[in-house]
Amino acid sequence: MSKDTISMDEQARAILRGNDRGGYTVPTAGLYPYQWNWDSAFAAWGFAQFDLERAWDELTTLFDGQWPSGMVPHIQFHQPDPGYFPGADVWGAETKGPVPSSGVSQPPVAATFALAVYRKNPDQGQAALKALFPKMVKWHRWFMDWRNDNGAIFITHPWEAGRDNAPDWDEAMAAIDPVGVGEYTRRDTSHVDPAMRPTKADYDRYIWLVQRGSRLDWDEAAMAQDMPFKVADPTMTFILLRANRDLATIADALGEDRTEIDGWTKVLEAGTARLRNPETGSYNAVNLITGNHTGNVSNASFLCWYAGIESADMMRELHEAFETCSYPVASHKPGDETFDAKRYWRGPTWAIVNALIGYGLAGMGHHAEAQKLRALTAGLIAKYGFAEYFDPTSGDPAGGGTFTWTAAVWLAWASPNVEGA
Ligand code: GLC
């Protein structure tokens, strides 16, 4: 164990502690001052490497914000912060759940990390896991009821996928005329270089979709009547499939019935086939309004192994990424005309997605590829720091710094001190 490595682990722990706001962790101070859903689940995975009790608190707080419908919102606004837009007032969902929140969800990685945290010490985690289990079931059921198109899980807002401005949404976003969106002031671009953030054209549509949901009081049945944006997403489909497998394992550990969960797994296994582009064999997002495959290979396309799905075509893509990109896996394939090395989800590499890809590869027995991705990611973080995301060609850090989920995946997966990752 080298001295540098030890200090990287220490830095990562200090970032988690520094971003801890008591029961929940902010992604990074300033830019993201609230609790984000999948960020929080990653934080729990990171905390579990040195403070199990704190890890369980993180997951418990996340589910404390669950709506009666089962939805677990993508942001919980625990306290007002004028430096952030769009805040609770814009979402207009203040009374929909126990905590003022946004009105859409985010990729459900929580069950997978709850299982990982539990495995660290089953005796210690038993009570917390038992309390979380029915809430996780209710959340997954909400996805199956409201975001499921024959097993392909779709999003109703780009923010729901957690890949805000991915080219995957371009066709569906272009079909929206954000009429009447009005004047607003973005806050993200006062924290970070605008060249690393979504464009105004994208932002107008994000806000327009939020205003529409708010007008319909975030009633899923009402919103389903007329969906201006409906894109089947590999992030959601693969992550929910994996989460259902892990939730069934949790059911076994707790002596609960897993029949309903196994039914969902079957539906999603069949649904993943719809995301497979017949022309290329790669997994793409599909605009369900036009039926078009986007043709894009994103980092989410590589989550097939994480979901337990084998794919020779994606393995070929992965090897190509290793050969052609200095710091894979790019969020959008380099060389594509919409690739943009520094703009958020249109090119940059995200350590958290690499962690999920690596976790999946290792689980399916692709140890050489898993180790290679892990070593490349570790090198990237060690050299360029705990950034929000990285330029895949140069490694340059981008977006916010001292980022919770980058620190978390360092501790739980990338660090050379992690055994058996
Ligand atoms: C951005 C990311 C999203 C993340 C959030 C907080 O919106 O696209 O995935 O959850 O920031 O880090």
Short mmCIF file of C-alpha atoms and ligand atoms in Angstrom, two decimals:
data_model
loop_
_atom_site.label_atom_id
_atom_site.label_comp_id
_atom_site.label_asym_id
_atom_site.label_seq_id
_atom_site.Cartn_x
_atom_site.Cartn_y
_atom_site.Cartn_z
CA MET A 1 0.00 0.00 0.00
CA SER A 2 1.76 3.19 -1.13
CA LYS A 3 1.70 6.45 0.75
CA ASP A 4 -0.02 8.20 -2.18
CA THR A 5 -2.73 5.61 -2.24
CA ILE A 6 -3.35 6.00 1.45
CA SER A 7 -3.64 9.72 1.04
CA MET A 8 -6.11 9.30 -1.85
CA ASP A 9 -8.28 7.13 0.41
CA GLU A 10 -8.04 9.75 3.12
CA GLN A 11 -8.97 12.50 0.71
CA ALA A 12 -11.97 10.53 -0.46
CA ARG A 13 -13.19 9.97 3.10
CA ALA A 14 -12.69 13.67 3.83
CA ILE A 15 -14.83 14.57 0.80
CA LEU A 16 -17.68 12.36 2.01
CA ARG A 17 -17.41 13.82 5.50
CA GLY A 18 -17.18 17.36 4.13
CA ASN A 19 -20.28 16.93 1.94
CA ASP A 20 -22.25 15.31 4.78
CA ARG A 21 -25.15 17.53 5.84
CA GLY A 22 -26.39 15.20 8.58
CA GLY A 23 -28.17 12.07 7.32
CA TYR A 24 -27.66 12.99 3.69
CA THR A 25 -24.73 14.03 1.52
CA VAL A 26 -24.72 16.78 -1.10
CA PRO A 27 -23.03 15.92 -4.43
CA THR A 28 -20.75 18.97 -4.03
CA ALA A 29 -21.15 22.24 -2.17
CA GLY A 30 -22.48 25.18 -4.20
CA LEU A 31 -23.39 23.55 -7.51
CA TYR A 32 -25.65 20.85 -6.00
CA PRO A 33 -26.74 21.88 -2.46
CA TYR A 34 -29.41 19.18 -1.88
CA GLN A 35 -29.83 15.41 -1.72
CA TRP A 36 -29.78 13.75 -5.14
CA ASN A 37 -31.18 10.27 -5.45
CA TRP A 38 -28.54 8.13 -7.14
CA ASP A 39 -25.70 10.27 -5.81
CA SER A 40 -26.94 9.39 -2.34
CA ALA A 41 -26.94 5.66 -3.06
CA PHE A 42 -23.36 5.92 -4.31
CA ALA A 43 -22.48 7.88 -1.17
CA ALA A 44 -23.86 5.02 0.93
CA TRP A 45 -21.61 2.59 -0.95
CA GLY A 46 -18.64 4.87 -0.22
CA PHE A 47 -19.50 5.37 3.45
CA ALA A 48 -19.89 1.60 3.85
CA GLN A 49 -16.13 1.26 3.39
CA PHE A 50 -15.44 3.05 6.67
CA ASP A 51 -18.69 3.90 8.53
CA LEU A 52 -21.50 1.39 8.11
CA GLU A 53 -23.92 3.19 10.35
CA ARG A 54 -23.56 6.35 8.29
CA ALA A 55 -24.11 4.31 5.11
CA TRP A 56 -27.45 3.03 6.41
CA ASP A 57 -28.46 6.56 7.47
CA GLU A 58 -27.89 7.80 3.93
CA LEU A 59 -30.20 5.15 2.43
CA THR A 60 -32.79 5.60 5.16
CA THR A 61 -32.96 9.38 4.60
CA LEU A 62 -33.29 8.83 0.85
CA PHE A 63 -36.37 6.66 1.34
CA ASP A 64 -37.80 8.97 4.00
CA GLY A 65 -38.54 11.29 1.06
CA GLN A 66 -40.59 8.66 -0.82
CA TRP A 67 -43.95 9.86 -2.16
CA PRO A 68 -47.12 7.93 -1.27
CA SER A 69 -47.17 6.82 -4.92
CA GLY A 70 -43.87 4.98 -4.36
CA MET A 71 -41.80 7.43 -6.40
CA VAL A 72 -38.50 8.40 -4.81
CA PRO A 73 -37.69 11.89 -6.13
CA HIS A 74 -34.46 12.79 -7.85
CA ILE A 75 -33.87 15.80 -5.57
CA GLN A 76 -34.97 16.35 -1.97
CA PHE A 77 -34.82 20.02 -0.99
CA HIS A 78 -34.06 19.62 2.69
CA GLN A 79 -33.38 23.31 3.19
CA PRO A 80 -33.81 26.41 1.03
CA ASP A 81 -30.80 27.49 -1.04
CA PRO A 82 -31.17 30.56 -3.22
CA GLY A 83 -28.03 29.58 -5.16
CA TYR A 84 -29.87 26.75 -6.93
CA PHE A 85 -32.34 26.72 -9.82
CA PRO A 86 -34.93 25.20 -10.33
CA GLY A 87 -35.81 24.96 -6.64
CA ALA A 88 -38.84 23.52 -4.88
CA ASP A 89 -41.10 26.43 -5.86
CA VAL A 90 -40.52 25.82 -9.59
CA TRP A 91 -41.23 22.11 -9.27
CA GLY A 92 -44.48 22.87 -7.42
CA ALA A 93 -44.34 19.50 -5.66
CA GLU A 94 -43.85 20.76 -2.11
CA THR A 95 -46.76 18.78 -0.69
CA LYS A 96 -46.57 15.63 -2.79
CA GLY A 97 -44.22 13.84 -0.42
CA PRO A 98 -42.89 14.18 3.11
CA VAL A 99 -40.00 16.42 1.98
CA PRO A 100 -40.19 19.22 -0.65
CA SER A 101 -38.80 17.61 -3.78
CA SER A 102 -38.59 17.41 -7.54
CA GLY A 103 -41.33 15.54 -9.41
CA VAL A 104 -39.27 12.95 -11.32
CA SER A 105 -37.12 10.04 -10.19
CA GLN A 106 -33.60 8.83 -11.02
CA PRO A 107 -31.87 5.50 -11.82
CA PRO A 108 -32.63 3.03 -9.01
CA VAL A 109 -29.17 1.93 -7.92
CA ALA A 110 -30.26 1.94 -4.25
CA ALA A 111 -31.25 -1.74 -3.92
CA THR A 112 -27.91 -2.84 -5.39
CA PHE A 113 -25.94 -0.69 -2.97
CA ALA A 114 -28.21 -1.62 -0.05
CA LEU A 115 -27.24 -5.24 -0.73
CA ALA A 116 -23.55 -4.29 -0.95
CA VAL A 117 -23.76 -2.37 2.34
CA TYR A 118 -25.63 -5.25 3.99
CA ARG A 119 -23.00 -7.77 2.92
CA LYS A 120 -20.37 -5.81 4.82
CA ASN A 121 -22.05 -6.86 8.06
CA PRO A 122 -25.40 -8.66 7.80
CA ASP A 123 -26.06 -8.67 11.54
CA GLN A 124 -25.55 -4.97 11.86
CA GLY A 125 -27.57 -4.19 8.73
CA GLN A 126 -30.52 -6.54 9.28
CA ALA A 127 -32.91 -4.02 10.89
CA ALA A 128 -32.16 -1.18 8.47
CA LEU A 129 -32.50 -3.48 5.45
CA LYS A 130 -35.79 -4.87 6.74
CA ALA A 131 -37.18 -1.36 7.11
CA LEU A 132 -36.02 -0.39 3.61
CA PHE A 133 -37.24 -3.51 1.82
CA PRO A 134 -40.96 -2.62 1.45
CA LYS A 135 -40.03 0.91 0.38
CA MET A 136 -37.69 -0.38 -2.31
CA VAL A 137 -40.39 -2.80 -3.52
CA LYS A 138 -42.86 0.09 -3.70
CA TRP A 139 -40.42 2.22 -5.68
CA HIS A 140 -39.66 -0.53 -8.18
CA ARG A 141 -43.41 -1.18 -8.54
CA TRP A 142 -43.86 2.52 -9.34
CA PHE A 143 -41.35 2.13 -12.21
CA MET A 144 -43.16 -0.96 -13.46
CA ASP A 145 -46.51 0.85 -13.32
CA TRP A 146 -45.55 4.23 -14.78
CA ARG A 147 -42.29 3.94 -16.71
CA ASN A 148 -42.60 0.56 -18.33
CA ASP A 149 -43.29 0.03 -22.02
CA ASN A 150 -43.26 -3.74 -22.50
CA GLY A 151 -40.14 -4.09 -20.41
CA ALA A 152 -38.26 -1.07 -21.79
CA ILE A 153 -38.10 1.53 -19.03
CA PHE A 154 -38.60 5.05 -20.30
CA ILE A 155 -38.02 8.51 -18.92
CA THR A 156 -40.37 11.48 -19.06
CA HIS A 157 -37.68 14.10 -18.47
CA PRO A 158 -33.95 13.97 -19.36
CA TRP A 159 -33.09 14.58 -15.71
CA GLU A 160 -34.75 11.30 -14.81
CA ALA A 161 -32.03 9.28 -16.58
CA GLY A 162 -29.32 11.15 -14.69
CA ARG A 163 -27.70 11.84 -18.09
CA ASP A 164 -29.17 15.28 -18.53
CA ASN A 165 -28.01 16.43 -21.97
CA ALA A 166 -27.05 13.12 -23.62
CA PRO A 167 -27.51 13.14 -27.42
CA ASP A 168 -29.94 10.28 -26.72
CA TRP A 169 -32.65 12.84 -26.07
CA ASP A 170 -31.94 15.21 -28.97
CA GLU A 171 -34.67 13.99 -31.31
CA ALA A 172 -37.33 13.98 -28.60
CA MET A 173 -36.20 17.36 -27.27
CA ALA A 174 -36.22 18.94 -30.74
CA ALA A 175 -39.89 17.98 -31.10
CA ILE A 176 -40.79 20.13 -28.09
CA ASP A 177 -41.58 23.80 -28.66
CA PRO A 178 -40.88 25.36 -25.27
CA VAL A 179 -43.48 28.06 -25.80
CA GLY A 180 -44.33 30.19 -22.78
CA VAL A 181 -41.41 28.98 -20.69
CA GLY A 182 -40.72 32.58 -19.64
CA GLU A 183 -37.64 34.21 -18.20
CA TYR A 184 -35.48 32.40 -15.68
CA THR A 185 -31.93 32.60 -14.38
CA ARG A 186 -29.78 29.49 -14.45
CA ARG A 187 -27.46 28.96 -11.51
CA ASP A 188 -25.31 26.10 -12.78
CA THR A 189 -23.45 28.33 -15.22
CA SER A 190 -22.41 30.69 -12.42
CA HIS A 191 -20.61 27.77 -10.71
CA VAL A 192 -19.15 26.04 -13.78
CA ASP A 193 -17.93 27.07 -17.26
CA PRO A 194 -21.04 27.17 -19.55
CA ALA A 195 -19.09 25.16 -22.17
CA MET A 196 -19.27 22.20 -19.75
CA ARG A 197 -23.02 22.48 -19.20
CA PRO A 198 -26.22 21.95 -21.21
CA THR A 199 -27.16 24.61 -23.77
CA LYS A 200 -30.00 27.15 -23.38
CA ALA A 201 -32.07 25.26 -25.97
CA ASP A 202 -31.88 22.17 -23.73
CA TYR A 203 -32.53 24.14 -20.57
CA ASP A 204 -35.68 25.81 -21.95
CA ARG A 205 -37.09 22.37 -22.61
CA TYR A 206 -36.07 21.03 -19.17
CA ILE A 207 -37.96 23.88 -17.55
CA TRP A 208 -40.90 23.61 -19.93
CA LEU A 209 -41.30 19.93 -18.97
CA VAL A 210 -41.10 20.82 -15.27
CA GLN A 211 -43.78 23.49 -15.70
CA ARG A 212 -46.04 20.99 -17.46
CA GLY A 213 -45.65 18.40 -14.68
CA SER A 214 -46.31 21.04 -12.06
CA ARG A 215 -49.48 22.17 -13.88
CA LEU A 216 -50.71 18.57 -13.85
CA ASP A 217 -49.82 18.31 -10.14
CA TRP A 218 -47.34 15.52 -11.00
CA ASP A 219 -50.26 13.15 -11.41
CA GLU A 220 -48.81 10.22 -13.37
CA ALA A 221 -52.17 9.19 -14.83
CA ALA A 222 -52.81 12.72 -16.10
CA MET A 223 -49.29 13.06 -17.47
CA ALA A 224 -49.55 9.71 -19.25
CA GLN A 225 -52.47 11.05 -21.32
CA ASP A 226 -50.20 13.24 -23.36
CA MET A 227 -46.50 12.59 -23.09
CA PRO A 228 -44.39 15.11 -24.94
CA PHE A 229 -41.18 13.25 -24.03
CA LYS A 230 -40.99 9.48 -23.77
CA VAL A 231 -37.63 7.83 -24.40
CA ALA A 232 -36.76 4.25 -23.47
CA ASP A 233 -33.42 4.43 -21.76
CA PRO A 234 -30.63 1.88 -21.30
CA THR A 235 -29.63 3.55 -18.00
CA MET A 236 -33.03 2.97 -16.46
CA THR A 237 -33.76 -0.39 -18.05
CA PHE A 238 -30.42 -2.00 -17.19
CA ILE A 239 -30.23 -0.46 -13.72
CA LEU A 240 -33.78 -1.44 -12.76
CA LEU A 241 -33.21 -4.96 -14.06
CA ARG A 242 -30.08 -5.29 -11.91
CA ALA A 243 -31.87 -3.69 -8.97
CA ASN A 244 -34.68 -6.22 -9.22
CA ARG A 245 -32.23 -9.12 -9.19
CA ASP A 246 -30.60 -7.66 -6.07
CA LEU A 247 -33.95 -6.92 -4.46
CA ALA A 248 -34.90 -10.57 -4.92
CA THR A 249 -31.63 -11.57 -3.20
CA ILE A 250 -32.54 -9.19 -0.38
CA ALA A 251 -35.99 -10.80 -0.15
CA ASP A 252 -34.30 -14.19 0.29
CA ALA A 253 -31.99 -12.83 3.00
CA LEU A 254 -34.97 -11.45 4.88
CA GLY A 255 -37.25 -14.42 4.31
CA GLU A 256 -39.66 -12.30 2.24
CA ASP A 257 -41.63 -13.34 -0.83
CA ARG A 258 -39.82 -12.63 -4.11
CA THR A 259 -42.47 -13.74 -6.60
CA GLU A 260 -43.57 -10.26 -7.71
CA ILE A 261 -39.95 -9.11 -8.08
CA ASP A 262 -39.03 -12.15 -10.19
CA GLY A 263 -41.98 -11.32 -12.44
CA TRP A 264 -40.54 -7.83 -13.04
CA THR A 265 -37.13 -9.31 -13.82
CA LYS A 266 -38.65 -11.47 -16.57
CA VAL A 267 -40.47 -8.51 -18.10
CA LEU A 268 -37.31 -6.42 -18.14
CA GLU A 269 -35.14 -9.22 -19.51
CA ALA A 270 -37.48 -9.34 -22.50
CA GLY A 271 -37.58 -5.52 -22.67
CA THR A 272 -33.83 -5.10 -23.06
CA ALA A 273 -34.10 -6.71 -26.51
CA ARG A 274 -36.08 -3.66 -27.66
CA LEU A 275 -33.10 -1.43 -26.92
CA ARG A 276 -30.81 -3.51 -29.11
CA ASN A 277 -30.27 -1.78 -32.41
CA PRO A 278 -30.80 -4.43 -35.11
CA GLU A 279 -28.36 -2.68 -37.44
CA THR A 280 -25.39 -2.43 -35.07
CA GLY A 281 -26.16 -4.80 -32.22
CA SER A 282 -25.45 -2.03 -29.71
CA TYR A 283 -27.86 -0.93 -27.00
CA ASN A 284 -29.42 2.44 -27.73
CA ALA A 285 -32.09 4.69 -26.34
CA VAL A 286 -35.35 4.51 -28.31
CA ASN A 287 -37.67 7.47 -28.80
CA LEU A 288 -41.00 5.78 -28.10
CA ILE A 289 -42.97 8.55 -29.80
CA THR A 290 -41.31 7.97 -33.20
CA GLY A 291 -40.06 4.43 -32.57
CA ASN A 292 -36.56 5.48 -33.66
CA HIS A 293 -33.39 3.99 -32.24
CA THR A 294 -31.05 6.89 -31.53
CA GLY A 295 -28.07 4.97 -32.92
CA ASN A 296 -25.96 6.37 -30.07
CA VAL A 297 -23.47 4.29 -28.14
CA SER A 298 -23.35 5.96 -24.73
CA ASN A 299 -21.70 4.80 -21.54
CA ALA A 300 -25.14 3.53 -20.49
CA SER A 301 -25.05 1.12 -23.44
CA PHE A 302 -22.28 -0.73 -21.59
CA LEU A 303 -24.48 -1.44 -18.57
CA CYS A 304 -25.74 -4.66 -20.18
CA TRP A 305 -23.37 -6.82 -18.06
CA TYR A 306 -24.43 -4.95 -14.93
CA ALA A 307 -27.96 -6.09 -15.81
CA GLY A 308 -26.78 -9.68 -16.32
CA ILE A 309 -27.11 -9.54 -20.12
CA GLU A 310 -24.27 -10.86 -22.30
CA SER A 311 -23.46 -9.06 -25.53
CA ALA A 312 -20.67 -9.82 -27.98
CA ASP A 313 -21.45 -6.60 -29.85
CA MET A 314 -20.99 -4.47 -26.75
CA MET A 315 -17.80 -6.37 -25.91
CA ARG A 316 -16.49 -5.42 -29.34
CA GLU A 317 -17.45 -1.80 -28.63
CA LEU A 318 -15.67 -1.97 -25.28
CA HIS A 319 -12.45 -3.21 -26.84
CA GLU A 320 -12.70 -0.46 -29.43
CA ALA A 321 -13.14 2.08 -26.62
CA PHE A 322 -10.02 0.73 -24.88
CA GLU A 323 -8.04 1.08 -28.10
CA THR A 324 -9.27 4.47 -29.27
CA CYS A 325 -9.91 6.49 -26.13
CA SER A 326 -7.33 7.47 -23.49
CA TYR A 327 -9.83 7.50 -20.62
CA PRO A 328 -12.86 5.37 -21.43
CA VAL A 329 -15.80 4.98 -21.18
CA ALA A 330 -16.91 8.19 -22.87
CA SER A 331 -20.53 9.15 -22.25
CA HIS A 332 -20.92 9.52 -25.99
CA LYS A 333 -18.85 7.75 -28.61
CA PRO A 334 -15.81 9.81 -29.68
CA GLY A 335 -15.87 10.43 -33.40
CA ASP A 336 -19.62 10.86 -33.51
CA GLU A 337 -20.63 14.28 -34.83
CA THR A 338 -22.40 15.23 -31.60
CA PHE A 339 -19.43 14.21 -29.40
CA ASP A 340 -18.25 17.10 -27.19
CA ALA A 341 -15.33 16.17 -24.91
CA LYS A 342 -16.19 18.58 -22.11
CA ARG A 343 -19.96 19.02 -22.25
CA TYR A 344 -21.43 16.95 -19.45
CA TRP A 345 -23.10 13.81 -20.88
CA ARG A 346 -22.12 14.44 -24.53
CA GLY A 347 -18.62 13.01 -24.22
CA PRO A 348 -17.03 13.18 -20.76
CA THR A 349 -16.17 10.09 -18.76
CA TRP A 350 -18.02 9.61 -15.49
CA ALA A 351 -16.33 7.50 -12.83
CA ILE A 352 -19.66 6.33 -11.43
CA VAL A 353 -20.81 4.84 -14.71
CA ASN A 354 -17.40 3.18 -15.08
CA ALA A 355 -17.88 1.66 -11.63
CA LEU A 356 -21.24 0.17 -12.64
CA ILE A 357 -19.80 -1.10 -15.92
CA GLY A 358 -16.82 -2.63 -14.09
CA TYR A 359 -19.03 -4.15 -11.41
CA GLY A 360 -21.13 -5.72 -14.15
CA LEU A 361 -18.16 -7.02 -16.15
CA ALA A 362 -16.64 -8.66 -13.07
CA GLY A 363 -19.98 -10.20 -12.13
CA MET A 364 -20.24 -11.82 -15.57
CA GLY A 365 -16.70 -13.19 -15.42
CA HIS A 366 -15.03 -10.62 -17.70
CA HIS A 367 -12.26 -10.04 -15.19
CA ALA A 368 -9.58 -8.75 -17.58
CA GLU A 369 -11.85 -6.00 -18.92
CA ALA A 370 -13.16 -5.19 -15.43
CA GLN A 371 -9.63 -4.81 -14.07
CA LYS A 372 -8.52 -2.73 -17.03
CA LEU A 373 -11.41 -0.31 -16.63
CA ARG A 374 -10.87 -0.13 -12.91
CA ALA A 375 -7.14 0.61 -13.29
CA LEU A 376 -7.78 3.27 -15.94
CA THR A 377 -10.40 4.94 -13.73
CA ALA A 378 -8.14 4.80 -10.70
CA GLY A 379 -5.34 6.39 -12.73
CA LEU A 380 -7.69 9.09 -13.96
CA ILE A 381 -8.87 10.05 -10.47
CA ALA A 382 -5.39 9.78 -8.96
CA LYS A 383 -3.99 12.11 -11.60
CA TYR A 384 -6.83 14.61 -12.05
CA GLY A 385 -8.70 14.51 -8.74
CA PHE A 386 -12.22 13.84 -7.49
CA ALA A 387 -13.93 15.76 -10.29
CA GLU A 388 -17.57 15.46 -11.30
CA TYR A 389 -16.51 14.18 -14.75
CA PHE A 390 -13.47 14.09 -17.03
CA ASP A 391 -12.53 14.85 -20.61
CA PRO A 392 -12.07 11.33 -22.08
CA THR A 393 -9.35 12.43 -24.47
CA SER A 394 -7.11 14.48 -22.15
CA GLY A 395 -8.32 13.42 -18.70
CA ASP A 396 -8.91 17.07 -17.76
CA PRO A 397 -11.23 17.37 -14.76
CA ALA A 398 -14.54 19.09 -15.54
CA GLY A 399 -17.69 20.29 -13.78
CA GLY A 400 -17.67 20.49 -9.98
CA GLY A 401 -14.78 19.40 -7.75
CA THR A 402 -14.58 17.42 -4.46
CA PHE A 403 -17.43 15.33 -5.76
CA THR A 404 -19.18 12.87 -3.48
CA TRP A 405 -19.81 10.08 -5.95
CA THR A 406 -16.32 10.20 -7.43
CA ALA A 407 -14.92 9.89 -3.90
CA ALA A 408 -17.39 7.08 -3.16
CA VAL A 409 -16.46 4.98 -6.18
CA TRP A 410 -12.81 5.52 -5.39
CA LEU A 411 -13.31 4.03 -1.92
CA ALA A 412 -15.67 1.23 -2.92
CA TRP A 413 -14.22 0.20 -6.28
CA ALA A 414 -11.32 2.06 -7.90
CA SER A 415 -8.81 2.35 -5.05
CA PRO A 416 -6.00 -0.22 -5.22
CA ASN A 417 -6.83 -0.95 -1.58
CA VAL A 418 -10.24 -2.40 -2.44
CA GLU A 419 -10.13 -6.17 -2.29
CA GLY A 420 -12.14 -8.30 -4.67
CA ALA A 421 -13.60 -5.41 -6.71
C1 GLC B 1 -26.37 16.21 -12.70
C2 GLC B 1 -26.19 14.80 -13.23
C3 GLC B 1 -27.01 13.84 -12.42
C4 GLC B 1 -26.62 13.96 -10.95
C5 GLC B 1 -26.69 15.41 -10.47
C6 GLC B 1 -26.06 15.59 -9.10
O1 GLC B 1 -27.66 16.66 -12.87
O2 GLC B 1 -26.51 14.74 -14.59
O3 GLC B 1 -26.83 12.52 -12.87
O4 GLC B 1 -27.42 13.15 -10.17
O5 GLC B 1 -26.00 16.25 -11.35
O6 GLC B 1 -24.74 15.13 -9.09
#
